[in-house]
Structures are given as structure tokens and as C-alpha cells.
């Protein structure tokens, strides 16, 4: 049951989170074909996954996999395939632990950022936690967001958070808010490989509003030529 994956161009490998079998499936590119190379066990519930989004560490990347049933994030060294650590959930004052689970993850070469969903009907909120990589994934701080937050970062950009109500530009070093722009249905995100643009999907909408494009430097939404689609 393939979920999200991380690509390691240096090693020519694709690491895929397999939810049903609780494992990472490692595929190697042989000419134009992907070939099964290995599997690595994971705790229950592999879902969102990503490899370090920084060019300077591309030769020594880390694969982060969110396991939302076990409620942890597992970090593996892609080069050695050694487990580096298991990142646990923080304690949240506003909600009970049973109502929270990790969801999305991204990373530069200093910090890992994990988003958390809250299932309680009485709290229309979510969270993003920042962890220090060099200090054994120690928790740095937690940002309270809107519901269902997703996260994105690349190289030296700020951290971006989409939470169904807005897209926020956040300091990568201390996760303080820099800029927030309303966008209903803001969901999954991707930063262009040149780190200039952020693309955000509108999970509840479609047509010309299916994807939003943002300027990474300013954190503001760009006025792009509309492209219509019948798919949300």
C-alpha cells in the first residue's frame, strides 16, 4: 500500500512508505526500470514521508516517515540505512493526547518539522512541532495552527504551513509567524526545485482555484493565468 515517498538522486533510490506492510520499500533505478532492493520495518501507520529537502546534505540525506497509528516519526540515514531515531509527540496543553496524531513532515539540514492533526470536535486547531536534528531530535517548540496543517521547506527558504484556512510563511529557525494569507482549503504543498515558488492545492475546491502559486521570498500569492480543471 504505497503512500508518500522520498527520492535520493545521489544514490538513485526511491524510498516508499508502505502502510499495509509497515515498512519502507527501497527501489533502485536500473536503466529505466525500478527494481526492489530492500525493505526496512516501520511502526504501524506509515503515511507522509520525505527525504531531507536541502542540496547541501543531498549526499547524506535522511528519510523521515510519519507513522500515525504508532504516533511517531522514524528517521533513517539513507546512505547507511541505519535508524537514527524515533521522534515522539510533544505534550499539548489544549487537547488530550488520544485526540492528536502526527501527519505531515518536512526537513532542512537543521530542523525537522512535523504537523499534528486534532480529531476533537471542540478544538478547530492543529500544531506544527520543530525538532533539532543535531541534538538527537530534541523538541524545540510548538506552533498552534488552524486545522489539518501541512508543511513544506526547501534549502534556505522559510517554513510554509497550509492549514485549510490560510498559507503561512514561518521562520525556519524559531517558527514565528512572518506572513499569513487566507486560502480556504489550503492543503498539500510543494516548493519548486529552484526554491522560488510554492504550490498549494485546494482540497475542497476545483476549477481555477485548484492550485495556488506563492512567491517564496514575499510569502504572497501570485496572480497567475487561470487554468481550469474539472478535478479538485
CSV table of C-alpha atoms in Angstrom, one decimal:
chain,number,residue,atom,x,y,z
A,1,UNK,CA,0.0,0.0,0.0
A,2,UNK,CA,2.3,2.8,-1.2
A,3,UNK,CA,1.8,6.1,0.4
A,4,UNK,CA,4.4,9.0,0.2
A,5,UNK,CA,8.0,8.6,-0.9
A,6,UNK,CA,11.4,10.2,-0.8
A,7,UNK,CA,13.8,10.4,-3.8
A,8,UNK,CA,17.6,10.2,-3.3
A,9,UNK,CA,19.2,11.3,-6.6
A,10,UNK,CA,22.7,10.8,-5.3
A,11,UNK,CA,22.0,7.1,-4.6
A,12,UNK,CA,19.5,6.7,-7.4
A,13,UNK,CA,16.9,5.3,-5.0
A,14,UNK,CA,13.3,5.7,-4.2
A,15,UNK,CA,12.2,5.1,-0.6
A,16,UNK,CA,8.4,4.4,-0.4
A,17,UNK,CA,6.3,4.2,2.7
A,18,UNK,CA,4.2,1.0,2.6
A,19,UNK,CA,1.3,1.4,5.0
A,20,UNK,CA,-0.2,-2.1,4.8
A,21,UNK,CA,3.0,-3.9,5.4
A,22,UNK,CA,4.5,-1.4,7.9
A,23,UNK,CA,7.8,-0.9,6.0
A,24,UNK,CA,9.9,1.3,3.8
A,25,UNK,CA,10.3,-0.2,0.3
A,26,UNK,CA,13.6,0.7,-1.3
A,27,UNK,CA,13.6,0.8,-5.1
A,28,UNK,CA,16.7,1.2,-7.2
A,29,UNK,CA,16.7,2.6,-10.7
A,30,UNK,CA,18.3,0.1,-13.2
A,31,UNK,CA,18.4,1.8,-16.5
A,32,UNK,CA,14.8,2.7,-17.0
A,33,UNK,CA,13.3,0.3,-14.5
A,34,UNK,CA,12.7,0.4,-10.8
A,35,UNK,CA,13.9,-2.7,-9.0
A,36,UNK,CA,13.2,-3.8,-5.5
A,37,UNK,CA,16.4,-3.6,-3.5
A,38,UNK,CA,15.4,-3.9,0.2
A,39,UNK,CA,12.7,-3.3,2.8
A,40,UNK,CA,13.0,-1.7,6.3
A,41,UNK,CA,10.4,-2.3,9.0
A,42,UNK,CA,8.4,0.6,10.5
A,43,UNK,CA,5.9,1.0,13.3
A,44,UNK,CA,2.2,1.0,12.5
A,45,UNK,CA,0.7,3.5,10.2
A,46,UNK,CA,3.3,4.8,7.7
A,47,UNK,CA,1.8,7.8,5.8
A,48,UNK,CA,3.6,11.0,4.9
A,49,UNK,CA,7.3,10.7,4.2
A,50,UNK,CA,10.1,12.8,2.8
A,51,UNK,CA,13.9,13.0,2.3
A,52,UNK,CA,15.8,16.0,3.6
A,53,UNK,CA,15.0,19.0,1.3
A,54,UNK,CA,18.5,20.5,1.3
A,55,UNK,CA,21.0,20.4,-1.5
A,56,UNK,CA,24.0,20.6,0.8
A,57,UNK,CA,23.0,17.4,2.5
A,58,UNK,CA,21.9,15.6,-0.6
A,59,UNK,CA,24.9,13.2,-0.3
A,60,UNK,CA,23.9,12.3,3.2
A,61,UNK,CA,20.1,12.5,3.3
A,62,UNK,CA,17.7,11.4,6.0
A,63,UNK,CA,14.3,9.8,5.3
A,64,UNK,CA,11.5,10.8,7.7
A,65,UNK,CA,8.3,8.7,7.8
A,66,UNK,CA,5.2,9.6,9.8
A,67,UNK,CA,3.6,6.5,11.4
A,68,UNK,CA,0.2,7.9,12.5
A,69,UNK,CA,-1.1,4.8,14.3
A,70,UNK,CA,2.1,4.4,16.4
A,71,UNK,CA,2.1,8.3,16.7
A,72,UNK,CA,5.8,8.6,15.9
A,73,UNK,CA,8.1,9.8,13.2
A,74,UNK,CA,11.0,7.5,12.2
A,75,UNK,CA,14.3,8.8,10.8
A,76,UNK,CA,16.6,6.7,8.7
A,77,UNK,CA,20.0,7.5,7.2
A,78,UNK,CA,19.6,6.9,3.5
A,79,UNK,CA,23.3,6.3,3.0
A,80,UNK,CA,23.8,3.6,5.6
A,81,UNK,CA,20.1,2.6,6.0
A,82,UNK,CA,20.6,2.9,9.8
A,83,UNK,CA,17.8,4.1,12.0
A,84,UNK,CA,18.8,7.5,13.5
A,85,UNK,CA,15.9,7.9,15.9
A,86,UNK,CA,12.2,7.9,16.7
A,87,UNK,CA,10.6,11.3,17.2
A,88,UNK,CA,7.8,11.2,19.7
A,89,UNK,CA,4.8,13.6,20.0
A,90,UNK,CA,5.0,16.6,22.3
A,91,UNK,CA,2.5,17.2,25.1
A,92,UNK,CA,-0.3,19.6,24.1
A,93,UNK,CA,-2.0,21.7,26.8
A,94,UNK,CA,-5.2,22.3,24.9
A,95,UNK,CA,-6.1,18.8,23.9
A,96,UNK,CA,-5.8,15.2,25.1
A,97,UNK,CA,-3.1,13.0,23.6
A,98,UNK,CA,-5.6,10.5,22.3
A,99,UNK,CA,-7.1,13.3,20.1
A,100,UNK,CA,-3.8,14.1,18.4
A,101,UNK,CA,-1.7,12.3,15.8
A,102,UNK,CA,1.3,13.2,13.6
A,103,UNK,CA,0.5,13.8,9.9
A,104,UNK,CA,3.0,15.6,7.7
A,105,UNK,CA,6.7,16.1,7.8
A,106,UNK,CA,9.5,18.2,6.2
A,107,UNK,CA,13.1,19.0,6.9
A,108,UNK,CA,16.1,21.1,6.1
A,109,UNK,CA,19.6,20.4,7.4
A,110,UNK,CA,19.0,21.8,10.8
A,111,UNK,CA,15.4,21.0,11.8
A,112,UNK,CA,12.6,18.6,11.3
A,113,UNK,CA,9.0,20.0,11.2
A,114,UNK,CA,6.1,17.7,12.0
A,115,UNK,CA,2.4,18.6,11.7
A,116,UNK,CA,-0.2,17.2,14.1
A,117,UNK,CA,-3.9,16.7,13.5
A,118,UNK,CA,-6.5,17.1,16.2
A,119,UNK,CA,-9.6,14.9,16.0
A,120,UNK,CA,-11.6,16.5,18.8
A,121,UNK,CA,-14.7,18.3,17.6
A,122,UNK,CA,-14.3,21.0,20.3
A,123,UNK,CA,-10.9,22.2,19.0
A,124,UNK,CA,-10.6,23.5,15.5
A,125,UNK,CA,-6.8,23.6,15.6
A,126,UNK,CA,-3.7,21.8,14.7
A,127,UNK,CA,0.0,22.0,15.5
A,128,UNK,CA,3.5,22.1,14.0
A,129,UNK,CA,6.4,21.0,16.1
A,130,UNK,CA,10.1,21.8,15.4
A,131,UNK,CA,12.9,19.3,16.3
A,132,UNK,CA,16.6,19.8,16.4
A,133,UNK,CA,18.4,17.2,14.2
A,134,UNK,CA,21.9,17.7,15.7
A,135,UNK,CA,20.6,17.3,19.2
A,136,UNK,CA,19.0,13.9,18.8
A,137,UNK,CA,15.7,15.3,17.5
A,138,UNK,CA,15.1,17.3,20.7
A,139,UNK,CA,11.8,19.3,20.7
A,140,UNK,CA,12.5,23.0,20.2
A,141,UNK,CA,9.0,24.5,20.2
A,142,UNK,CA,5.4,24.1,19.0
A,143,UNK,CA,3.3,26.4,16.8
A,144,UNK,CA,-0.5,26.3,17.1
A,145,UNK,CA,-2.2,26.4,13.7
A,146,UNK,CA,-5.5,26.0,12.0
A,147,UNK,CA,-6.9,22.5,11.3
A,148,UNK,CA,-5.2,19.8,9.2
A,149,UNK,CA,-1.8,21.6,8.8
A,150,UNK,CA,0.7,20.6,6.2
A,151,UNK,CA,4.3,21.7,5.9
A,152,UNK,CA,7.0,22.5,3.3
A,153,UNK,CA,10.6,23.8,3.2
A,154,UNK,CA,13.5,23.6,0.8
A,155,UNK,CA,17.1,24.6,1.1
A,156,UNK,CA,17.3,28.1,2.9
A,157,UNK,CA,13.6,29.0,2.5
A,158,UNK,CA,11.2,29.8,5.3
A,159,UNK,CA,8.9,27.1,6.5
A,160,UNK,CA,5.4,27.2,4.9
A,161,UNK,CA,2.3,25.9,6.7
A,162,UNK,CA,-1.1,25.3,5.0
A,163,UNK,CA,-4.0,24.6,7.4
A,164,UNK,CA,-7.2,24.6,5.4
A,165,UNK,CA,-7.8,28.3,6.2
A,166,UNK,CA,-4.5,30.0,5.2
A,167,UNK,CA,-1.0,29.7,3.9
A,168,UNK,CA,1.6,31.0,6.4
A,169,UNK,CA,5.2,31.9,6.0
A,170,UNK,CA,7.0,31.0,9.2
A,171,UNK,CA,10.6,31.5,10.4
A,172,UNK,CA,12.6,28.3,9.8
A,173,UNK,CA,14.8,29.0,12.9
A,174,UNK,CA,12.1,29.8,15.5
A,175,UNK,CA,8.8,29.0,13.8
A,176,UNK,CA,7.5,32.6,14.5
A,177,UNK,CA,4.8,33.8,12.1
A,178,UNK,CA,6.1,36.1,9.2
A,179,UNK,CA,3.2,36.3,6.8
A,180,UNK,CA,-0.3,34.8,6.6
A,181,UNK,CA,-2.6,34.9,3.6
A,182,UNK,CA,-6.1,33.4,3.7
A,183,UNK,CA,-6.8,30.5,1.4
A,184,UNK,CA,-9.8,28.2,2.1
A,185,UNK,CA,-9.0,24.5,1.6
A,186,UNK,CA,-5.2,25.0,1.6
A,187,UNK,CA,-3.8,21.5,1.9
A,188,UNK,CA,-0.8,19.8,0.3
A,189,UNK,CA,2.3,21.8,-0.7
A,190,UNK,CA,5.4,21.6,-2.9
A,191,UNK,CA,8.3,24.0,-3.3
A,192,UNK,CA,9.8,24.3,-6.7
A,193,UNK,CA,13.3,22.9,-7.1
A,194,UNK,CA,14.7,26.4,-7.6
A,195,UNK,CA,13.1,27.5,-4.3
A,196,UNK,CA,11.3,30.3,-5.9
A,197,UNK,CA,7.6,29.1,-5.9
A,198,UNK,CA,5.3,27.3,-3.5
A,199,UNK,CA,2.4,25.3,-5.0
A,200,UNK,CA,-0.6,24.7,-2.7
A,201,UNK,CA,-3.6,22.5,-3.5
A,202,UNK,CA,-7.2,23.5,-2.6
A,203,UNK,CA,-8.6,20.2,-1.3
A,204,UNK,CA,-12.2,21.3,-1.2
A,205,UNK,CA,-12.3,23.4,-4.4
A,206,UNK,CA,-11.5,23.0,-8.1
A,207,UNK,CA,-11.5,24.8,-11.3
A,208,UNK,CA,-9.3,27.9,-11.5
A,209,UNK,CA,-8.7,27.7,-7.7
A,210,UNK,CA,-7.5,24.1,-7.6
A,211,UNK,CA,-3.8,25.2,-7.1
A,212,UNK,CA,-2.4,28.4,-5.6
A,213,UNK,CA,1.1,29.7,-6.5
A,214,UNK,CA,3.1,31.7,-4.0
A,215,UNK,CA,6.2,33.8,-4.1
A,216,UNK,CA,8.7,32.2,-1.7
A,217,UNK,CA,10.5,35.5,-1.0
A,218,UNK,CA,7.5,37.6,-0.2
A,219,UNK,CA,5.1,34.9,1.1
A,220,UNK,CA,2.4,36.4,-1.1
A,221,UNK,CA,0.1,34.6,-3.6
A,222,UNK,CA,0.9,35.3,-7.2
A,223,UNK,CA,-1.7,36.3,-9.8
A,224,UNK,CA,-1.3,33.6,-12.4
A,225,UNK,CA,-3.1,32.9,-15.6
A,226,UNK,CA,-6.1,30.8,-14.7
A,227,UNK,CA,-6.1,27.1,-15.7
A,228,UNK,CA,-9.4,25.4,-15.4
A,229,UNK,CA,-9.8,21.7,-14.4
A,230,UNK,CA,-12.8,19.5,-13.6
A,231,UNK,CA,-10.8,17.7,-10.8
A,232,UNK,CA,-10.4,19.1,-7.3
